[in-house]
Tab-separated table of C-alpha atoms and ligand atoms in Angstrom:
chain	number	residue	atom	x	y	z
A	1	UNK	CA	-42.108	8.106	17.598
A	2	UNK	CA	-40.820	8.841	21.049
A	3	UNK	CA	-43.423	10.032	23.557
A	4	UNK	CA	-42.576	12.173	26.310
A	5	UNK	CA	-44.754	13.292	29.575
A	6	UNK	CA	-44.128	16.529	30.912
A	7	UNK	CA	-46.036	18.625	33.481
A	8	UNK	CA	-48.770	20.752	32.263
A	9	UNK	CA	-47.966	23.112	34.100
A	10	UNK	CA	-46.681	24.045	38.024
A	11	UNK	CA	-42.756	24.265	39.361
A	12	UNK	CA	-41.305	21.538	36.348
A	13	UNK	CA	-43.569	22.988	33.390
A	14	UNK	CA	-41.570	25.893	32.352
A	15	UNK	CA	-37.792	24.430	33.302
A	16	UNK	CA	-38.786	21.030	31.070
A	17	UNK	CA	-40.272	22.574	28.135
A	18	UNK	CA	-36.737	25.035	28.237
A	19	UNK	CA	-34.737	21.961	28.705
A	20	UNK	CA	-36.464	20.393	25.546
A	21	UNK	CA	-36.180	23.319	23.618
A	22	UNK	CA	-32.334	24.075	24.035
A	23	UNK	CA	-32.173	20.495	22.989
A	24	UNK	CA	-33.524	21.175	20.078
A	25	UNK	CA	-36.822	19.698	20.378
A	26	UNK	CA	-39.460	22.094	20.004
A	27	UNK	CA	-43.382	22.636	19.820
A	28	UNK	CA	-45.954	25.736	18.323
A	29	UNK	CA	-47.341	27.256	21.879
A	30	UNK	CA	-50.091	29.019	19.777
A	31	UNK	CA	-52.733	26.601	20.751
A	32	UNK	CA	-51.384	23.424	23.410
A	33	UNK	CA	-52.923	20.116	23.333
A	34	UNK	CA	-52.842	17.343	25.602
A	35	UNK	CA	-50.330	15.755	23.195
A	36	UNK	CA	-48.284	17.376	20.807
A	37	UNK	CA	-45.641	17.023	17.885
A	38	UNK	CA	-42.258	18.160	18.333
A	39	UNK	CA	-41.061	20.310	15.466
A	40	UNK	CA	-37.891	19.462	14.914
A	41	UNK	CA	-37.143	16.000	16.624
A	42	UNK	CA	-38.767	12.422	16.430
A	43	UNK	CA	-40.718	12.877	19.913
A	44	UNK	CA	-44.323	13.827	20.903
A	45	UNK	CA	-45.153	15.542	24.285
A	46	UNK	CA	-47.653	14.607	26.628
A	47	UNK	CA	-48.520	17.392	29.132
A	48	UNK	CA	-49.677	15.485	32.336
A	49	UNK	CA	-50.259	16.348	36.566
A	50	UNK	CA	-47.126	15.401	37.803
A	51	UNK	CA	-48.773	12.851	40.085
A	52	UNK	CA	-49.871	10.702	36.897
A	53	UNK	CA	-46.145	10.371	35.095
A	54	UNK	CA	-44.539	7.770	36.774
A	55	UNK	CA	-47.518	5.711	36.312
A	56	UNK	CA	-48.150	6.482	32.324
A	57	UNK	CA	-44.271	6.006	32.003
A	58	UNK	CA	-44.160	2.628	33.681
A	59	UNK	CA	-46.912	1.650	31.797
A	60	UNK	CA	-45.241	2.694	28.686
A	61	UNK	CA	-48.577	4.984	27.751
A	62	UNK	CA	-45.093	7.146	27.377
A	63	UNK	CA	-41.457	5.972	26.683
A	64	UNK	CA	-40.147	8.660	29.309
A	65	UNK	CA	-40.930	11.527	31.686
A	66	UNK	CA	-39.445	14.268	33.365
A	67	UNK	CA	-40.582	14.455	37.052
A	68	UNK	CA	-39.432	15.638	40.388
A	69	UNK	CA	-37.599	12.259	42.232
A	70	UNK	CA	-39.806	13.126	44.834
A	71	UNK	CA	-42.445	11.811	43.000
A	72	UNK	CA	-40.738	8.704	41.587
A	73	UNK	CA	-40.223	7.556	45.209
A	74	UNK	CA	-43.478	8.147	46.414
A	75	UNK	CA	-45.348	6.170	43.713
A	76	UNK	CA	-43.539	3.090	43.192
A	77	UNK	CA	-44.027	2.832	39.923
A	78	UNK	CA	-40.930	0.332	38.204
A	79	UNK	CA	-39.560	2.836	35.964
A	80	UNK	CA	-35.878	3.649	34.962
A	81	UNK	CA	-34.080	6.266	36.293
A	82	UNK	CA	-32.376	7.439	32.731
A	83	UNK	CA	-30.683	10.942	34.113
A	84	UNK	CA	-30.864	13.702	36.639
A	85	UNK	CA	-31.254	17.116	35.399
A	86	UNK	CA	-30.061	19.396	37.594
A	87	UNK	CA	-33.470	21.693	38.571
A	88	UNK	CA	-36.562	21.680	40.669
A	89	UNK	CA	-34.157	20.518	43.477
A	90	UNK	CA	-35.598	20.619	46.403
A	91	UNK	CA	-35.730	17.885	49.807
A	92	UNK	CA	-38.940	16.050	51.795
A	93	UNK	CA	-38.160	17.439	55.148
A	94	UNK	CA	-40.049	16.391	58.825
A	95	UNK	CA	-40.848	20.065	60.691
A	96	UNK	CA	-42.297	20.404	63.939
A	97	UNK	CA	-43.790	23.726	65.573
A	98	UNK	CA	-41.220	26.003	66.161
A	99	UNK	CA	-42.165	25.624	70.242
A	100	UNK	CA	-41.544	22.136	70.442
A	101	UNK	CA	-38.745	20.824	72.075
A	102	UNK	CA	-36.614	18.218	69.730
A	103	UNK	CA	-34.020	15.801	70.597
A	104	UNK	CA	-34.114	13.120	67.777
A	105	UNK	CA	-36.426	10.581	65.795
A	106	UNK	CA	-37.789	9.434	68.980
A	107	UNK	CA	-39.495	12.655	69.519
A	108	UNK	CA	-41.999	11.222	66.181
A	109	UNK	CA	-43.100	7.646	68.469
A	110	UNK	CA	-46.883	8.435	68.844
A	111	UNK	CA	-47.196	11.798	67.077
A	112	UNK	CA	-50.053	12.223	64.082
A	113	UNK	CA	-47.805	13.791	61.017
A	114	UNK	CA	-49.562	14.945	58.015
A	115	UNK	CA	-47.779	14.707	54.671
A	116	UNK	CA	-48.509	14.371	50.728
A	117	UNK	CA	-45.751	11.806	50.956
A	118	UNK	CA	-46.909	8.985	53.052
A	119	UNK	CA	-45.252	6.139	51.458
A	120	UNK	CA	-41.216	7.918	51.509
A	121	UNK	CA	-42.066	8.329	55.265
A	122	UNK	CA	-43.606	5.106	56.143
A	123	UNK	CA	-40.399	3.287	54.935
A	124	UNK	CA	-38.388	5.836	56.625
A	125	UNK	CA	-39.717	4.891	60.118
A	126	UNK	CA	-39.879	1.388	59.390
A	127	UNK	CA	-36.167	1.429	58.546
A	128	UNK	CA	-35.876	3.555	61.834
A	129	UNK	CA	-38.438	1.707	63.847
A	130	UNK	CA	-40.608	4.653	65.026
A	131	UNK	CA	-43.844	4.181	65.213
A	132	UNK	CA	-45.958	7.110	64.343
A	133	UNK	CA	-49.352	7.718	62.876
A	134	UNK	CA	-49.497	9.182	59.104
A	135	UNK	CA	-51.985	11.309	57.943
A	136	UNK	CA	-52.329	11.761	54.030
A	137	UNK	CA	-53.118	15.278	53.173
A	138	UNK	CA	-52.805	16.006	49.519
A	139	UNK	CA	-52.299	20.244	49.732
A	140	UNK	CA	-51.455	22.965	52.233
A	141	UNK	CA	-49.440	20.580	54.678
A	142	UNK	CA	-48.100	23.321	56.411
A	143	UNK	CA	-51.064	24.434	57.714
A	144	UNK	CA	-52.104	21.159	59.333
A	145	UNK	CA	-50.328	21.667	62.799
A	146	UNK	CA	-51.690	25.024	63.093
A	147	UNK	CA	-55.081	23.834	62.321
A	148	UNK	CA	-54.539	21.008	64.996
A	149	UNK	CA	-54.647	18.481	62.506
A	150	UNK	CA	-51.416	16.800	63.133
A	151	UNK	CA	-48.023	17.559	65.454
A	152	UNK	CA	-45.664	17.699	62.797
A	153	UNK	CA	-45.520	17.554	59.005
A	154	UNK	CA	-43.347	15.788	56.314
A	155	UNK	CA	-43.191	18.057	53.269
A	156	UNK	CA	-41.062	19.405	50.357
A	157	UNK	CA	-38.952	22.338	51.510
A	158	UNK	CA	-36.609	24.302	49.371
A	159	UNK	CA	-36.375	27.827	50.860
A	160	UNK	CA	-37.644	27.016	53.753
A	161	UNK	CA	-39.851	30.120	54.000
A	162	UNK	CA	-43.199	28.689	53.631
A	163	UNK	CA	-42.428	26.842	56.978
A	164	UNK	CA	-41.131	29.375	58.588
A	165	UNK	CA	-44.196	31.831	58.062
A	166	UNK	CA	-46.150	28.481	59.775
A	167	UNK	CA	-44.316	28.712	62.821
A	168	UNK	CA	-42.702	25.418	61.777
A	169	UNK	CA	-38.836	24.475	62.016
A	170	UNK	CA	-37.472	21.259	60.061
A	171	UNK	CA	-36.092	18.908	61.997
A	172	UNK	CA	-35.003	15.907	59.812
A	173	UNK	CA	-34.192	16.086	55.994
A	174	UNK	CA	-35.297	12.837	54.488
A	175	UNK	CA	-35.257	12.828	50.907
A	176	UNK	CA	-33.042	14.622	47.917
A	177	UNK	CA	-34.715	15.446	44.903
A	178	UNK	CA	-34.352	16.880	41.407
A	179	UNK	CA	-36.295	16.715	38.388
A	180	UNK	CA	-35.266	13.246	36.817
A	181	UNK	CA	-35.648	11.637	32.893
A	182	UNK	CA	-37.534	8.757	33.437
A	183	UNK	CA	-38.162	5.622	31.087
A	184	UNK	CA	-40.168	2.823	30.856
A	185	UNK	CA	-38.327	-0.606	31.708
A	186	UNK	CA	-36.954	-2.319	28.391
A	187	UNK	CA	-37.763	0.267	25.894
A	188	UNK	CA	-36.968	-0.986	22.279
A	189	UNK	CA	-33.473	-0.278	20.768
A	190	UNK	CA	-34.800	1.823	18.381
A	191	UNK	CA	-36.798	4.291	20.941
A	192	UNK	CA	-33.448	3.659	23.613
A	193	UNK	CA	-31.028	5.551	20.522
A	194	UNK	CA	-33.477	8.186	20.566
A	195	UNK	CA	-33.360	8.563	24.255
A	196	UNK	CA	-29.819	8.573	24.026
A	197	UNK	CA	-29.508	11.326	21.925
A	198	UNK	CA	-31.725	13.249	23.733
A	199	UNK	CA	-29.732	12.241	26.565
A	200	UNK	CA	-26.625	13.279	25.015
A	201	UNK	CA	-28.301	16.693	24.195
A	202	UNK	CA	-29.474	17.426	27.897
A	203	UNK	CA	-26.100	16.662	29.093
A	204	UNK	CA	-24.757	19.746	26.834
A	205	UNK	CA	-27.497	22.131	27.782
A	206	UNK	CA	-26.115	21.087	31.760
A	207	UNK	CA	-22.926	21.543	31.554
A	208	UNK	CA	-23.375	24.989	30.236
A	209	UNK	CA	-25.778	25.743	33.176
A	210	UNK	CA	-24.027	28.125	35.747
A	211	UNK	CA	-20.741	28.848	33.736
A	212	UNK	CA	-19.651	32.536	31.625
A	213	UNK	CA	-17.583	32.381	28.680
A	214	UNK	CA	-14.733	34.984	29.371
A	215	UNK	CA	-12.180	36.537	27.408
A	216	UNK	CA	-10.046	39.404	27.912
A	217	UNK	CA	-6.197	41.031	27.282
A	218	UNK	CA	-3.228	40.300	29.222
A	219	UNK	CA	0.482	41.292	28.623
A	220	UNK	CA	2.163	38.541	27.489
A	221	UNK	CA	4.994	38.884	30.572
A	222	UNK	CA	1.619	37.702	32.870
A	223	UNK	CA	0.698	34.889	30.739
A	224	UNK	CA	1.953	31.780	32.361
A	225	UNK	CA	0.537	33.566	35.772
A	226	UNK	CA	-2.977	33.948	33.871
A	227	UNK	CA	-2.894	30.810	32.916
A	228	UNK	CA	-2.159	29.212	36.658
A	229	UNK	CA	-5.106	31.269	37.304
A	230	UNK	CA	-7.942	30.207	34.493
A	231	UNK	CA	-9.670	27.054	34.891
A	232	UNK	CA	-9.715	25.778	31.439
A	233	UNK	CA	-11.620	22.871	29.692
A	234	UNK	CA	-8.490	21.965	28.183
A	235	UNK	CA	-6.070	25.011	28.395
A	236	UNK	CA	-7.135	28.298	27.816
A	237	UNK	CA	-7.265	29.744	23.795
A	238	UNK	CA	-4.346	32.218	23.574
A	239	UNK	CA	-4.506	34.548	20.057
A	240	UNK	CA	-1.801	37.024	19.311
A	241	UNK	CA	-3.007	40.673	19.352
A	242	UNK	CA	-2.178	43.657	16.579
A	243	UNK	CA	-0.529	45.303	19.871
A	244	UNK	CA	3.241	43.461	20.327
A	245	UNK	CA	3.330	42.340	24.167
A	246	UNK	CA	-0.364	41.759	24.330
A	247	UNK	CA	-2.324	38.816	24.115
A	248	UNK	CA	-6.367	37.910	24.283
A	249	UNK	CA	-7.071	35.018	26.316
A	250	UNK	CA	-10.433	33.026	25.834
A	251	UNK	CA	-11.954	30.180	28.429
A	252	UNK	CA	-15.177	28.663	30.106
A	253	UNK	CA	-15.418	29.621	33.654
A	254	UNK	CA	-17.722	28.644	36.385
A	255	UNK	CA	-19.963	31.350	37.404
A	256	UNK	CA	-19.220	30.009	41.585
A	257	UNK	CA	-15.419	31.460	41.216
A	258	UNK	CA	-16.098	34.427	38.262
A	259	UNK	CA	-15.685	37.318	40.064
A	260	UNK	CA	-12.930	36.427	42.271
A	261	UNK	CA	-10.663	34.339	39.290
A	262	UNK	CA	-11.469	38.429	37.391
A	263	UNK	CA	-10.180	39.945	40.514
A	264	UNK	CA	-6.823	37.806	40.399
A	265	UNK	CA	-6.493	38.408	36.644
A	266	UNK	CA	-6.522	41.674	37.103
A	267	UNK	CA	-4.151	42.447	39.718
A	268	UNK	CA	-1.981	40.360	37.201
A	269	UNK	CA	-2.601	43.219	34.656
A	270	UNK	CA	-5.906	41.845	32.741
A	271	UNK	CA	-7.724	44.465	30.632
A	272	UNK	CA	-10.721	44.766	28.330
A	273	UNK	CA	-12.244	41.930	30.512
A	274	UNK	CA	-16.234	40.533	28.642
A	275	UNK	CA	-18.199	37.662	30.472
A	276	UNK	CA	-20.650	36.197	27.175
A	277	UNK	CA	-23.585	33.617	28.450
A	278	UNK	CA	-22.806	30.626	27.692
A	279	UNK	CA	-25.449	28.085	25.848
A	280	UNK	CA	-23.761	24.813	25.882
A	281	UNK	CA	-20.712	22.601	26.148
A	282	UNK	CA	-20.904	19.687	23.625
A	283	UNK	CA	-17.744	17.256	24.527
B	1	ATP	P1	-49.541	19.073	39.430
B	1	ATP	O1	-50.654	20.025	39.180
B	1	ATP	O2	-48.823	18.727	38.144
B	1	ATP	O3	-49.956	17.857	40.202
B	1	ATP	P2	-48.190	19.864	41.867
B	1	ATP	O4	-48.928	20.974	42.469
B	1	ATP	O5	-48.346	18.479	42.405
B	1	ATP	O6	-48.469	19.864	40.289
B	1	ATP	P3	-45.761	21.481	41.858
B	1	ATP	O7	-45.984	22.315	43.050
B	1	ATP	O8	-45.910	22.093	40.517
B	1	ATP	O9	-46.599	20.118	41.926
B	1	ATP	O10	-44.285	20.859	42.016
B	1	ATP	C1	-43.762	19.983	41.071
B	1	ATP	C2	-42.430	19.458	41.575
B	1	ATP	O11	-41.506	20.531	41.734
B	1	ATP	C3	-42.422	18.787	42.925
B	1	ATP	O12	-42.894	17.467	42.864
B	1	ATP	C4	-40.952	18.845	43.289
B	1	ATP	O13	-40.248	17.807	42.653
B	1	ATP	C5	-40.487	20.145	42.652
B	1	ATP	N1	-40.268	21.256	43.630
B	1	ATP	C6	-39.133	21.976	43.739
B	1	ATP	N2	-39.220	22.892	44.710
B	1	ATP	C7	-40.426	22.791	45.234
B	1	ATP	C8	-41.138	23.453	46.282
B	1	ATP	N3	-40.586	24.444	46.991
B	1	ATP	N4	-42.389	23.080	46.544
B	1	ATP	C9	-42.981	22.115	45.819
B	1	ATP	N5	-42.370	21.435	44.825
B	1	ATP	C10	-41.103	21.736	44.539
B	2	MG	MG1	-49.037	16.871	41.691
């Protein structure tokens, strides 16, 4: 049996248990334990703090995880990075107060900066050579300048509002992250084909992530134009319709360039245009 650790709850909770569940893989909410059987799929899920996955996955105390990169890095736990999976982006930014003056690194030689990440930054100004002093602070980092506790901060940002409303303004963006699958190091071949299928799986449920299904009806005079137009995962479906002259056209579009590739259909002579959700795109 497979064992994966989740968070129990916070910013990844919701997204990986949704994730897992358009995979196919499954659990009863009614009552949640620490560690429960998937319905539907070889795999058990262990609900964890964030902090603790890396660890229990490099361990093996689970075969994989899915945790924000952010937290990978910081630990330095040896663990394999199986897959990014395209949510709880977000980047490990340095900020300063919003009065300060800023003209590069150098401006961090000397100053006190509070963060949660102490480690990612360390070997960023080693690698840099500035030589600053690092204050761990494991909540409300923002605060800390404000409060006189440090001069600048080193913190996840991904609107950038919470640092704003502290009179803070980021500087330097360090770090990328994402919610990765993680795995422990040499996992049998039995538990790695599992993996892979669940691998496989998430990769369908991502692909279908930001794109519309659309069909609609086009004269068939404006077809090869139509078709110049659609993106296409191969080339669009074309059907006949009752109607002689008319065709309905069918195709996977990404939701970026919807309304505008509608817009161009249309002035073509499109009609009877529907955008349908798309689930996934198995290849
Ligand atoms: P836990 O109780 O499990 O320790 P936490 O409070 O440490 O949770 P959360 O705030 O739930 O962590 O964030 C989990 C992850 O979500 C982060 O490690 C990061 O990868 C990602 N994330 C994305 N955007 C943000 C954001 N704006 N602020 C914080 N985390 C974010
Ligand atoms: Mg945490």
């Amino acid at each position: 049996m497979l064992r994966i650790a989740i968070q129990t709850k916070g910013r990844l909770n919701e997204q990986s248990l949704g994730l897992l569940r358009e995979a196919g893989v499954t659990i009863r909410e009614e009552k949640r334990k620490f560690l429960m059987r998937a319905a539907d799929f070889p795999v058990e899920i262990l609900f964890l703090r964030d902090d603790d996955i890396p660890q229990t996955v490099s361990m093996g105390a689970a075969d994989l995880g899915i945790v924000g990169y952010n937290e990978v890095a910081e630990r330095g736990y040896n663990v394999e990075i199986l897959q990014k999976l395209g949510f709880g982006g977000c980047r490990i930014s340095l900020a300063i107060p919003k009065t300060e003056k800023y003209e590069g690194l150098s401006y961090f030689n000397g100053k006190r900066i509070a963060t949660s990440y102490p480690n990612v930054l360390q070997r960023f100004f080693d690698e840099k050579g500035i030589n600053a002093k690092i204050h761990t602070i494991t909540g409300s980092v923002e605060i800390a300048p404000a409060a006189g506790l440090a001069d600048a901060i080193f913190d996840i940002v991904s609107s950038g509002g919470t640092l704003i409303s502290n009179g803070l303004v980021e500087v330097e963006q360090i770090l990328q992250s994402e919610a990765v699958l993680i795995g422990t190091p040499g996992l049998s071949e039995e538990k790695m084909a599992v993996a892979r299928q669940l691998m496989s799986r998430f990769e369908s449920v991502q692909k279908g992530y930001g794109k519309k299904y659309l069909l609609l009806n086009i004269p068939m005079s404006a077809l090869d134009e139509a078709v110049k137009i659609l993106p296409a995962m191969r080339s669009p479906t074309v059907i006949p319709l009752a109607q002689k002259d008319w065709c309905s056209m069918q195709t996977v579009v990404d939701e970026s360039v919807l309304w505008s590739t509608i817009e161009k259909l249309k002035a073509i002579g499109a009609e009877d245009i529907l955008v349908l959700a798309l689930e996934k795109i198995v290849l």
